[in-house]
Tab-separated table of C-alpha atoms in Angstrom:
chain	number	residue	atom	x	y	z
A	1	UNK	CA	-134.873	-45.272	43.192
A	2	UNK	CA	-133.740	-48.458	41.182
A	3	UNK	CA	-136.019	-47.003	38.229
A	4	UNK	CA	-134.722	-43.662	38.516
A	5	UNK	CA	-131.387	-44.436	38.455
A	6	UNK	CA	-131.456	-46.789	35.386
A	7	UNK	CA	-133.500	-44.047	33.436
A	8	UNK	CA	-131.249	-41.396	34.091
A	9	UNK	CA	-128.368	-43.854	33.090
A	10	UNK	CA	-130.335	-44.272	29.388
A	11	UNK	CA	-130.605	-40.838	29.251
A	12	UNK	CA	-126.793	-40.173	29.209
A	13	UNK	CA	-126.289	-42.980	27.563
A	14	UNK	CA	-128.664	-41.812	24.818
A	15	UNK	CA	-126.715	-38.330	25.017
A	16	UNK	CA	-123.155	-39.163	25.178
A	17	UNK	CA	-121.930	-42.858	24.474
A	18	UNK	CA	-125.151	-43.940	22.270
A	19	UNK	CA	-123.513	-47.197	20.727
A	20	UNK	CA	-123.743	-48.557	24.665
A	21	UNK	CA	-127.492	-48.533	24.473
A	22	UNK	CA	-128.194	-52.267	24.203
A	23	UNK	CA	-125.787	-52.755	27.084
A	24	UNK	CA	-128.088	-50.618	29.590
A	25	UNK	CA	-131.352	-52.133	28.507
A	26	UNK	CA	-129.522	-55.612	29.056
A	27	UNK	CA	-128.593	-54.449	32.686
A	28	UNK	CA	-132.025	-52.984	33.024
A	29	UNK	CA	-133.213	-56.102	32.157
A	30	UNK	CA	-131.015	-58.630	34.410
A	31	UNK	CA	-131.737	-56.413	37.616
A	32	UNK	CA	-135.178	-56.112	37.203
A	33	UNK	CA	-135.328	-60.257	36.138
A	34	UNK	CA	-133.782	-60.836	39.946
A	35	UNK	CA	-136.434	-58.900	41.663
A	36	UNK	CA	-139.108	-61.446	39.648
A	37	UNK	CA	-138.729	-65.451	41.637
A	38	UNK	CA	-140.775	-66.324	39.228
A	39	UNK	CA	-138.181	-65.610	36.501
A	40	UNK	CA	-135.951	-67.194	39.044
A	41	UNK	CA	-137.948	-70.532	39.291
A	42	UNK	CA	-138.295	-70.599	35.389
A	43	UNK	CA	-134.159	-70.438	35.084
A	44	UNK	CA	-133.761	-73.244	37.430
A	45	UNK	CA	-135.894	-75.346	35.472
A	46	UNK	CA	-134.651	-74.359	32.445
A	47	UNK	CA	-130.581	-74.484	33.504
A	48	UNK	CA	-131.505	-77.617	34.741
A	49	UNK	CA	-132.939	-79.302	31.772
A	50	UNK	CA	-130.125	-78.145	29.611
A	51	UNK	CA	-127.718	-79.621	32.335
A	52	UNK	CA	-129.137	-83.041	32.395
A	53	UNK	CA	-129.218	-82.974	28.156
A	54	UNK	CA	-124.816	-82.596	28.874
A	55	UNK	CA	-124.713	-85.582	31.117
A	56	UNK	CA	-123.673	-83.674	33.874
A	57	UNK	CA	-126.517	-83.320	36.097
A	58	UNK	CA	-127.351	-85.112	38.376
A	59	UNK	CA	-124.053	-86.893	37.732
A	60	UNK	CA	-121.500	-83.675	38.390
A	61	UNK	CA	-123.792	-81.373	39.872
A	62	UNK	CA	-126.810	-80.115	41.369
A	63	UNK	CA	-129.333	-77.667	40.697
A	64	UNK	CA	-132.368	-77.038	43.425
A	65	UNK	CA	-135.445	-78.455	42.251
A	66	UNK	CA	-138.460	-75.354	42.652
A	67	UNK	CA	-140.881	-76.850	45.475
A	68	UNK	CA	-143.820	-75.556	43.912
A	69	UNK	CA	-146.225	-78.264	44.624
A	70	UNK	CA	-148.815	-75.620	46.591
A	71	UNK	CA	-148.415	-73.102	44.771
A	72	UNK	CA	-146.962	-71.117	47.265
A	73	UNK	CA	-143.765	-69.655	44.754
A	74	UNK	CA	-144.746	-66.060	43.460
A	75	UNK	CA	-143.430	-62.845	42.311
A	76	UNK	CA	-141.409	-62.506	45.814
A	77	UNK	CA	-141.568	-65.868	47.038
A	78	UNK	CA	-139.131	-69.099	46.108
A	79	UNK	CA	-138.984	-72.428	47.872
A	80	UNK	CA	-136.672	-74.329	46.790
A	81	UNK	CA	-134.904	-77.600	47.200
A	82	UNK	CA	-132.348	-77.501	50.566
A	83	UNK	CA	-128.556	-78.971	48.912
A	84	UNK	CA	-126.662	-79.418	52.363
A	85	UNK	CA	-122.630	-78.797	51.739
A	86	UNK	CA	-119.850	-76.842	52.728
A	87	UNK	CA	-119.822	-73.760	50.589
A	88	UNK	CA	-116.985	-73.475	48.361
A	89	UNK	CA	-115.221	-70.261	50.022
A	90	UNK	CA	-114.995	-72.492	53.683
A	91	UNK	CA	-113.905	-74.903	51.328
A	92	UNK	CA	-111.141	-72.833	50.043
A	93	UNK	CA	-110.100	-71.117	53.510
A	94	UNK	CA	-110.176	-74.243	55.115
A	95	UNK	CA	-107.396	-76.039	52.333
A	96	UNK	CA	-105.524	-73.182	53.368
A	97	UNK	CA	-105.736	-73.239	56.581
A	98	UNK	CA	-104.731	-76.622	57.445
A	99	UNK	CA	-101.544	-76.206	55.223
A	100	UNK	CA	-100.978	-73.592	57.232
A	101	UNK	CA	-101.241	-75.821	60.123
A	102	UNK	CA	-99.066	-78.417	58.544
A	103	UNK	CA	-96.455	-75.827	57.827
A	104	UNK	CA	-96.459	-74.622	61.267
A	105	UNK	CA	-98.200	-71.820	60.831
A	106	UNK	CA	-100.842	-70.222	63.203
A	107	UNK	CA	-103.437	-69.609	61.039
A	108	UNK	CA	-104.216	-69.227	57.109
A	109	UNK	CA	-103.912	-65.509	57.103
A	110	UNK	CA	-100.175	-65.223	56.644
A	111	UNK	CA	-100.433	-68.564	53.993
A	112	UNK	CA	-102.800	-66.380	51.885
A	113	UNK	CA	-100.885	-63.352	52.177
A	114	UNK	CA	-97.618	-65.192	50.801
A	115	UNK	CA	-99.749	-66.707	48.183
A	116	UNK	CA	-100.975	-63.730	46.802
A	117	UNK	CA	-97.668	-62.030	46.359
A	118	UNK	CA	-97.052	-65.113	44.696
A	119	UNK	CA	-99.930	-64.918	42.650
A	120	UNK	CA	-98.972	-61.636	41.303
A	121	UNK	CA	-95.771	-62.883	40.660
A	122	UNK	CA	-97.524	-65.507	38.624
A	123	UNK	CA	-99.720	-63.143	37.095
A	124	UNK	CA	-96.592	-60.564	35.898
A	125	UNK	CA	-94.749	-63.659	34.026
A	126	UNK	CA	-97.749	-64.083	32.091
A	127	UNK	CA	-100.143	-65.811	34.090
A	128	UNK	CA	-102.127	-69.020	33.346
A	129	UNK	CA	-102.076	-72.137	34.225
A	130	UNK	CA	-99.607	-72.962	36.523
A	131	UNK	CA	-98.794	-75.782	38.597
A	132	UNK	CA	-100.868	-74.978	41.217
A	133	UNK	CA	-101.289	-74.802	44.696
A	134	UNK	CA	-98.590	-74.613	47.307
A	135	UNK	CA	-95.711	-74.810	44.868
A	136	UNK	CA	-96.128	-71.007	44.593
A	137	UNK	CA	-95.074	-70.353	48.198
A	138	UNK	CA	-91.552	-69.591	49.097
A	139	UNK	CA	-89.643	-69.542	52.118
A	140	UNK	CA	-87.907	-72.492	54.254
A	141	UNK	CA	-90.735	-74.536	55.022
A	142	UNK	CA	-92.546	-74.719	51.823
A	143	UNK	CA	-89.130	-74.740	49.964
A	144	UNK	CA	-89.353	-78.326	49.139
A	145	UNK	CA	-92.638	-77.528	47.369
A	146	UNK	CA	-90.993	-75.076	45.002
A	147	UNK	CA	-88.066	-77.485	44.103
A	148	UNK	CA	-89.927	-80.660	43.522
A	149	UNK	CA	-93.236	-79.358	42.017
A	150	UNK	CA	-96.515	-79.709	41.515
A	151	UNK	CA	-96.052	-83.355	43.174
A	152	UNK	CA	-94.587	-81.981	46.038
A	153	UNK	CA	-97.944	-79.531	46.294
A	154	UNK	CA	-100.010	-82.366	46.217
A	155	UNK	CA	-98.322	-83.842	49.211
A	156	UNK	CA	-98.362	-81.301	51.158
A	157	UNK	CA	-102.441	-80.681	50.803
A	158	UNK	CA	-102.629	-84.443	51.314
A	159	UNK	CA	-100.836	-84.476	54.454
A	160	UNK	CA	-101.863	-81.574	55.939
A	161	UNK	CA	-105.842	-83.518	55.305
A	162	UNK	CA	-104.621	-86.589	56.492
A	163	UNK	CA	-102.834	-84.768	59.846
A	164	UNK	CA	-106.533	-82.917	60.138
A	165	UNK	CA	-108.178	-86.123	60.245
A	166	UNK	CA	-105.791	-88.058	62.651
A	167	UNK	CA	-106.209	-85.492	64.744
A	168	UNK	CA	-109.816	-85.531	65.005
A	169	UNK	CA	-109.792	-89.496	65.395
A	170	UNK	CA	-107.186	-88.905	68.913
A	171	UNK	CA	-110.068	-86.257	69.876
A	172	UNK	CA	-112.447	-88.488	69.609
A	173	UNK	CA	-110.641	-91.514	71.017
A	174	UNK	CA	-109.491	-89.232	73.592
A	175	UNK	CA	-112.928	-88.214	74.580
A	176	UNK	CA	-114.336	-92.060	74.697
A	177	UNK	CA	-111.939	-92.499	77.408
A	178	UNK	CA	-112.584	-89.427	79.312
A	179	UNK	CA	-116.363	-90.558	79.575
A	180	UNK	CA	-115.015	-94.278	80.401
A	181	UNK	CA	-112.772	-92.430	83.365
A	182	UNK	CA	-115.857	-90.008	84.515
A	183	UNK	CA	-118.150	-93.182	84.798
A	184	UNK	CA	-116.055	-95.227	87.138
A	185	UNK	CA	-114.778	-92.113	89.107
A	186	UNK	CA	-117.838	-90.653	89.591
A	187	UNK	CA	-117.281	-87.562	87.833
A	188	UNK	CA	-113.736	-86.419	89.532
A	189	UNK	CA	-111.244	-86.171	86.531
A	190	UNK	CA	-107.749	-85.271	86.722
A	191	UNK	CA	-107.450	-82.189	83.853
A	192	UNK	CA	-105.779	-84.528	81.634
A	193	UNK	CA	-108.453	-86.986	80.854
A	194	UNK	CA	-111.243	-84.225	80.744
A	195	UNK	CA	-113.017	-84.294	77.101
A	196	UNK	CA	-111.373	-82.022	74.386
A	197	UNK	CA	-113.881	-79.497	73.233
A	198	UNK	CA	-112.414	-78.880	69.648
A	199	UNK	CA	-114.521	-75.913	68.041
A	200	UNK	CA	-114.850	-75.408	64.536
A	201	UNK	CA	-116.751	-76.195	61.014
A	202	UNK	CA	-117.041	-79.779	59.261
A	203	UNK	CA	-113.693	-80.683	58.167
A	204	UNK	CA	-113.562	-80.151	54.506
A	205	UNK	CA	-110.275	-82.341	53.905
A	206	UNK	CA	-112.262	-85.169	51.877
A	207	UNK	CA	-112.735	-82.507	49.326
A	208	UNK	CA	-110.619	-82.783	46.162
A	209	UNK	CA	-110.545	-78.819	45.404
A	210	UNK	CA	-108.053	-79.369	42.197
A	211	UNK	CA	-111.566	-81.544	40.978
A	212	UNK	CA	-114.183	-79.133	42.152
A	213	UNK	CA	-112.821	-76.595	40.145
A	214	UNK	CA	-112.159	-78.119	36.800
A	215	UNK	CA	-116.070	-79.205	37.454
A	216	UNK	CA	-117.343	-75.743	37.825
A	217	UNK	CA	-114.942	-74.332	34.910
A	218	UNK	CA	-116.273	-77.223	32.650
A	219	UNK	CA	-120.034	-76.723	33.558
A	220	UNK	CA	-120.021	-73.091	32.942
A	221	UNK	CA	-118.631	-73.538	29.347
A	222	UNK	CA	-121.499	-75.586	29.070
A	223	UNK	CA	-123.370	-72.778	29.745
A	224	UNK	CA	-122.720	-70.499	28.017
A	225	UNK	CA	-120.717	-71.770	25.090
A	226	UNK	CA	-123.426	-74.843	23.765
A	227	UNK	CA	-126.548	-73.327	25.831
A	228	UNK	CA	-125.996	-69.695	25.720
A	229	UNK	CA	-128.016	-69.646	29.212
A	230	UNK	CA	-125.984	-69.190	32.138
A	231	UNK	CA	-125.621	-68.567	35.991
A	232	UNK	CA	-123.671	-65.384	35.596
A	233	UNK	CA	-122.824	-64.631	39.277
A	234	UNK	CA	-120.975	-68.156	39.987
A	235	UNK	CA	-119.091	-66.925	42.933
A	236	UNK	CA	-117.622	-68.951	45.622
A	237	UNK	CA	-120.243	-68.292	48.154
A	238	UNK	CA	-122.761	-69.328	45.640
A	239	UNK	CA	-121.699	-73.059	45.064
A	240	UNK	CA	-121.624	-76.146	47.189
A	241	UNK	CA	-119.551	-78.798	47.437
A	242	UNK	CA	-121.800	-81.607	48.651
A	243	UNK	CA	-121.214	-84.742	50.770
A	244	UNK	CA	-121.353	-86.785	47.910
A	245	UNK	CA	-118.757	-84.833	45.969
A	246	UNK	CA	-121.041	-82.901	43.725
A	247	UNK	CA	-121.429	-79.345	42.979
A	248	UNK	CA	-124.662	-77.393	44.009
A	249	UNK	CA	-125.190	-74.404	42.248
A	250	UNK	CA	-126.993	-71.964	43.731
A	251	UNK	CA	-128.822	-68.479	43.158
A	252	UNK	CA	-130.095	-68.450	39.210
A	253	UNK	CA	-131.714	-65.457	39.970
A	254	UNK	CA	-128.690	-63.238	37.751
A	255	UNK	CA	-128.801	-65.501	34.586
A	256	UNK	CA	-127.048	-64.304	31.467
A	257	UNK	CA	-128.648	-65.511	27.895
A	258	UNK	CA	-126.759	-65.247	24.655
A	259	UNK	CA	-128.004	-65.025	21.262
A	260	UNK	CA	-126.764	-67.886	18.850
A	261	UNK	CA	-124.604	-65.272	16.919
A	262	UNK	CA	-123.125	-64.233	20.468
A	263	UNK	CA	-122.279	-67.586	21.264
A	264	UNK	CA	-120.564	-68.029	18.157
A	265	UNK	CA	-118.405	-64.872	18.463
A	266	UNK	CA	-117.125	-66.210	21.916
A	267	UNK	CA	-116.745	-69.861	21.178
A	268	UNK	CA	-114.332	-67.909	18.485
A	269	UNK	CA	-112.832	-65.853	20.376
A	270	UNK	CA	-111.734	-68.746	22.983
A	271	UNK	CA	-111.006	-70.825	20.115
A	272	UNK	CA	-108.465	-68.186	18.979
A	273	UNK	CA	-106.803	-67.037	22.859
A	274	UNK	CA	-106.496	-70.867	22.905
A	275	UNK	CA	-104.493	-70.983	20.152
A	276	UNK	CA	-102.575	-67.657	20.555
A	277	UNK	CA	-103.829	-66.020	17.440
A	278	UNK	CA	-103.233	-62.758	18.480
A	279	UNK	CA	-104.981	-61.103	14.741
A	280	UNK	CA	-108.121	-63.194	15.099
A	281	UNK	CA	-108.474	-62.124	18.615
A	282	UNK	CA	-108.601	-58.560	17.954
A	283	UNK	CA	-110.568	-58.980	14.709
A	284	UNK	CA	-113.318	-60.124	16.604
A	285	UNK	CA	-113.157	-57.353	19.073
A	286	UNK	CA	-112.363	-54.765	16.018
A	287	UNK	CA	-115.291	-56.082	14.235
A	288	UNK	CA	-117.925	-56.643	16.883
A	289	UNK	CA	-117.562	-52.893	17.788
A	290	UNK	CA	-115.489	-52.497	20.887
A	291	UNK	CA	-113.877	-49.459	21.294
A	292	UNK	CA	-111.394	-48.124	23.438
A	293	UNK	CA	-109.107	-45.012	23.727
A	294	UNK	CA	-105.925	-43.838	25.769
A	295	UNK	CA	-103.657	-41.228	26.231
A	296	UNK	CA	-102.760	-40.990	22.885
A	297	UNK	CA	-106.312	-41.553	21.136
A	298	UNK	CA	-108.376	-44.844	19.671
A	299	UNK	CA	-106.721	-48.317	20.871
A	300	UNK	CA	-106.270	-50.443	17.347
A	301	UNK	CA	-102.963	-52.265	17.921
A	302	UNK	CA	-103.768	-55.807	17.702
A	303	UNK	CA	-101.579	-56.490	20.863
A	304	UNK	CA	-103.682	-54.166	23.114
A	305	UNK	CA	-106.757	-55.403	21.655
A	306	UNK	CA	-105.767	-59.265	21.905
A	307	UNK	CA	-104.804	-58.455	25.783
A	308	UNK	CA	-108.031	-56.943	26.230
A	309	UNK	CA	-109.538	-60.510	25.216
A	310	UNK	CA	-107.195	-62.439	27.210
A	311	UNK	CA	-108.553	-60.858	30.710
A	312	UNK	CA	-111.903	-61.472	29.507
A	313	UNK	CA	-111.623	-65.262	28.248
A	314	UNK	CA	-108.374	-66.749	29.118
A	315	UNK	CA	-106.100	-65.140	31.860
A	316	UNK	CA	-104.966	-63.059	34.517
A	317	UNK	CA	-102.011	-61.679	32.406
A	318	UNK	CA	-99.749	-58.565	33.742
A	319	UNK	CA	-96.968	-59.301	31.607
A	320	UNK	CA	-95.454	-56.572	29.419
A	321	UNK	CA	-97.675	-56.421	26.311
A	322	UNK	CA	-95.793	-56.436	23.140
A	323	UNK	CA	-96.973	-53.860	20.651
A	324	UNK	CA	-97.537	-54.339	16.281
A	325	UNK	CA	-94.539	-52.461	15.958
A	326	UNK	CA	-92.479	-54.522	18.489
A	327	UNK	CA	-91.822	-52.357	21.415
A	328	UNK	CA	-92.947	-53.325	24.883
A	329	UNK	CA	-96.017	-51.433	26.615
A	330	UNK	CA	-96.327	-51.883	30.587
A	331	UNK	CA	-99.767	-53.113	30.509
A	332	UNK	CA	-101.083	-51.704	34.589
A	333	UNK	CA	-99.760	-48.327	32.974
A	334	UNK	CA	-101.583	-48.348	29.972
A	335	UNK	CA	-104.649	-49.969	31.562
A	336	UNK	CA	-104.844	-46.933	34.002
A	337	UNK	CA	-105.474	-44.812	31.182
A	338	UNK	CA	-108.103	-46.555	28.994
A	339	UNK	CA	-110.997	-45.527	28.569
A	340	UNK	CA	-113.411	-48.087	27.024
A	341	UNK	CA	-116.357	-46.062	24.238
A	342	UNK	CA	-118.253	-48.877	23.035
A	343	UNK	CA	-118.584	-52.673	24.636
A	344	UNK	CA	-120.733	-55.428	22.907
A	345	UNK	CA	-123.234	-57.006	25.173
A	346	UNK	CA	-121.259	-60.077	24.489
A	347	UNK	CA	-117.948	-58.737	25.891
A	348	UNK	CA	-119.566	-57.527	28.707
A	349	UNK	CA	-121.621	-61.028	29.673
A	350	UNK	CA	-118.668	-62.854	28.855
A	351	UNK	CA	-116.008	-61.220	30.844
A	352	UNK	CA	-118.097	-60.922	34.062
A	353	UNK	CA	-118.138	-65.035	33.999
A	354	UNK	CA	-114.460	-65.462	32.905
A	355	UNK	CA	-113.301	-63.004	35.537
A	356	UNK	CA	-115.820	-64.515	38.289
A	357	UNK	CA	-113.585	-67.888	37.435
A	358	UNK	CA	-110.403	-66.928	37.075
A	359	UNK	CA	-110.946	-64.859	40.048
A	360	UNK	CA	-112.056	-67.819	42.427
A	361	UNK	CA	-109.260	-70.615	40.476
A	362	UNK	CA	-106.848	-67.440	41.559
A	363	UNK	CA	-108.285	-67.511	45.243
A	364	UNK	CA	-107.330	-71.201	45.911
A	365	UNK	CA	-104.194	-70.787	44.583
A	366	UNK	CA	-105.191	-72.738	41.176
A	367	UNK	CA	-104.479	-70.359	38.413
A	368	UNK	CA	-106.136	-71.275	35.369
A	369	UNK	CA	-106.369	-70.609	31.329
A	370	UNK	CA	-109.857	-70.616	30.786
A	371	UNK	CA	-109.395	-70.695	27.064
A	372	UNK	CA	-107.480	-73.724	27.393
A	373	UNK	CA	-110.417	-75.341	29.728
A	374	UNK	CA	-112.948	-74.492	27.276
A	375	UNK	CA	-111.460	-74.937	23.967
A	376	UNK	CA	-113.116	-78.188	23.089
A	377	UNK	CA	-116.211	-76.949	24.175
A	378	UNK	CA	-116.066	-73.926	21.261
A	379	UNK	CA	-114.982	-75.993	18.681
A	380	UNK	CA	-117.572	-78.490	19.215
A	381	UNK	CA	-120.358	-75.528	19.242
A	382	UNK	CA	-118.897	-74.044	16.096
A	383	UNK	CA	-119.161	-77.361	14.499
A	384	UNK	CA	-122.715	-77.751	15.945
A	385	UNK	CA	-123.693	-74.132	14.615
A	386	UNK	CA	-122.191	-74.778	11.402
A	387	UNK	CA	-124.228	-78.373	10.849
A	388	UNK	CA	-127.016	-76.526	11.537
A	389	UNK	CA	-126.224	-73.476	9.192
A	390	UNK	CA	-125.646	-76.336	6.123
A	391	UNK	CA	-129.070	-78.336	7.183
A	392	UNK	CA	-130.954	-74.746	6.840
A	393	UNK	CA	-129.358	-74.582	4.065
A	394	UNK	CA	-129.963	-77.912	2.072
């Protein structure tokens, strides 16, 4: 069925939108590489290699090391190293859920629901990065957090960790005594001094989210910027935040690869979101072949174009989008109606990442500019690429 489907999706391809042909065979290509551990095992080595040539691994993070010793790994077996941790989505929920606690609240659900109206709030003033964090609530109890700031925010997760772990220690304390009382009773307990069963998951409160993040943004650059190999399917559920602090990252069996001339195109096109040069932005779209149309035929206005980029590489931006000829275009509206004709591989690899990490700096309330995160990254691979260009050359 898998084979089927992809065949039949060349074949319209082929038919109909021929200038997408290279970006089927490259999803061809990626699915059938995660149905191969042995492909797998090969990008863990590799990834890892290129990780410990940055200084970053062991250091930052962790990679599994393939357990191959028997020989047991094959086409659809992997053994791999075990990273114990607390994945990074429980380490996300539970942030939230003890600031929820420290607020007052019952539970995280109605923290997360204020914080994503105020993330779309966020997002509609132009998005980026913010202050982070609990600032973005509102209402009487967090209003403190909006008036002082980012400071404020920081409190606030801080004391809601350091109420977590108090209470824990009283548990525990509490529980000492209740075997104390039980020994020289002989079992009979009044119900105060019975043990407190508290149920739950390892308290996460020792981890320094704001840190984990900036780790995982940095690493990915890495990636794909200087290596042009990269885990493309980084989500939450798929990293670890270890006891020591470090990052595991997990699953390398979707790996994205870049050519050099790819690479260079990005590390350009975050160079230039960076830097808000809206022309060079949409030059590099214009000239690498994307195409797009709407309701009222081909999309060529730099503005459009340079928005396009900035979902892909920078931001979650749902500001008006100001148009060459200086009128204002709602951008939801207009993105309801586009239809994109023709997307380099490049654009295609590159936004899945950037959107898998603004997406996850969005979900714990840590809005981010990737652009700005991975700026010195591009320039020093440009310089790289051109040093090597002139020693070719001489």
């Amino acid at each position: 069925m898998f084979d089927a489907d992809l065949n039949n999706l060349e074949i319209v391809t082929k038919l109909f939108v021929p200038e997408n042909r290279e970006l089927v065979k490259a999803l061809r290509e990626r699915h059938e590489n995660e149905l191969d551990f042995r492909i797998e095992a090969d990008n863990l080595r590799e990834c890892t290699q290129n990780m410990q040539v940055h200084g970053v691994e062991p250091s930052l993070v962790r990679i599994p090391r393939v357990m191959n010793e028997t020989g047991i790994c094959t086409q659809h077996v992997l053994v791999m190293e075990y990273l114990r941790g607390t994945s990074l989505a429980e380490a996300i929920e539970q942030e939230q859920n003890r600031i929820a606690n420290a607020l007052g609240k019952k539970d995280g659900e109605e923290l997360r629901s204020i914080l994503a109206k105020r993330m779309r709030e966020h997002f509609e003033n132009g998005g980026g990065a913010g202050s982070g964090g609990m600032e973005l609530l509102g209402g009487k109890k967090a209003k403190f957090a909006q008036a002082v700031g980012p400071l404020a925010a920081r409190m606030l997760r801080s004391y809601a960790g350091v109420k977590e772990r108090f209470e824990n220690m009283t548990t525990r304390a509490h529980n000492v005594g209740a075997i104390l009382v039980r020994g020289v009773t002989g079992g009979i307990v009044r119900p105060e001094h019975r043990p407190i069963n508290r149920q739950g998951k390892a308290s996460t409160a020792h981890i320094n989210l704001g840190r984990v993040l900036k780790t995982l943004v940095h690493v990915h650059g890495l990636q794909m910027l200087k290596d042009g190999v990269y885990n493309a399917d980084p989500h939450p559920g798929n990293i670890v935040v270890m006891e020591d602090g470090k990052l595991g990252l997990l699953d390398y069996g979707m790996v994205g690869r870049l050519s050099a001339e790819s690479r260079e195109t990005v590390a350009k096109t975050v160079v230039a979101l960076s830097r808000k040069d809206k022309k060079e932005a949409a030059r590099l779209y214009r000239d690498a072949g994307y195409k797009a149309t709407s309701w009222d035929g081909e999309i060529i206005d730099d503005g459009i174009l340079h928005r396009f980029a900035t979902f892909h590489l920078d931001k979650i931006d749902l500001s008006p989008v100001t148009l060459e000829n200086g009128e204002k275009a709602d951008i939801l509206r207009l993105l309801r109606s586009v239809r994109e004709r023709a997307v380099p591989v490049w654009v295609e690899e590159a936004r899945r990442l950037g959107g898998l990490l603004m997406g996850v700096s969005a979900q714990a309330a840590r809005p981010i500019s990737l652009a700005k995160e991975w700026e010195a990254i591009a320039t020093t691979s440009l310089r790289n690429s051109k040093e090597k260009r002139r020693r070719v050359g001489s």
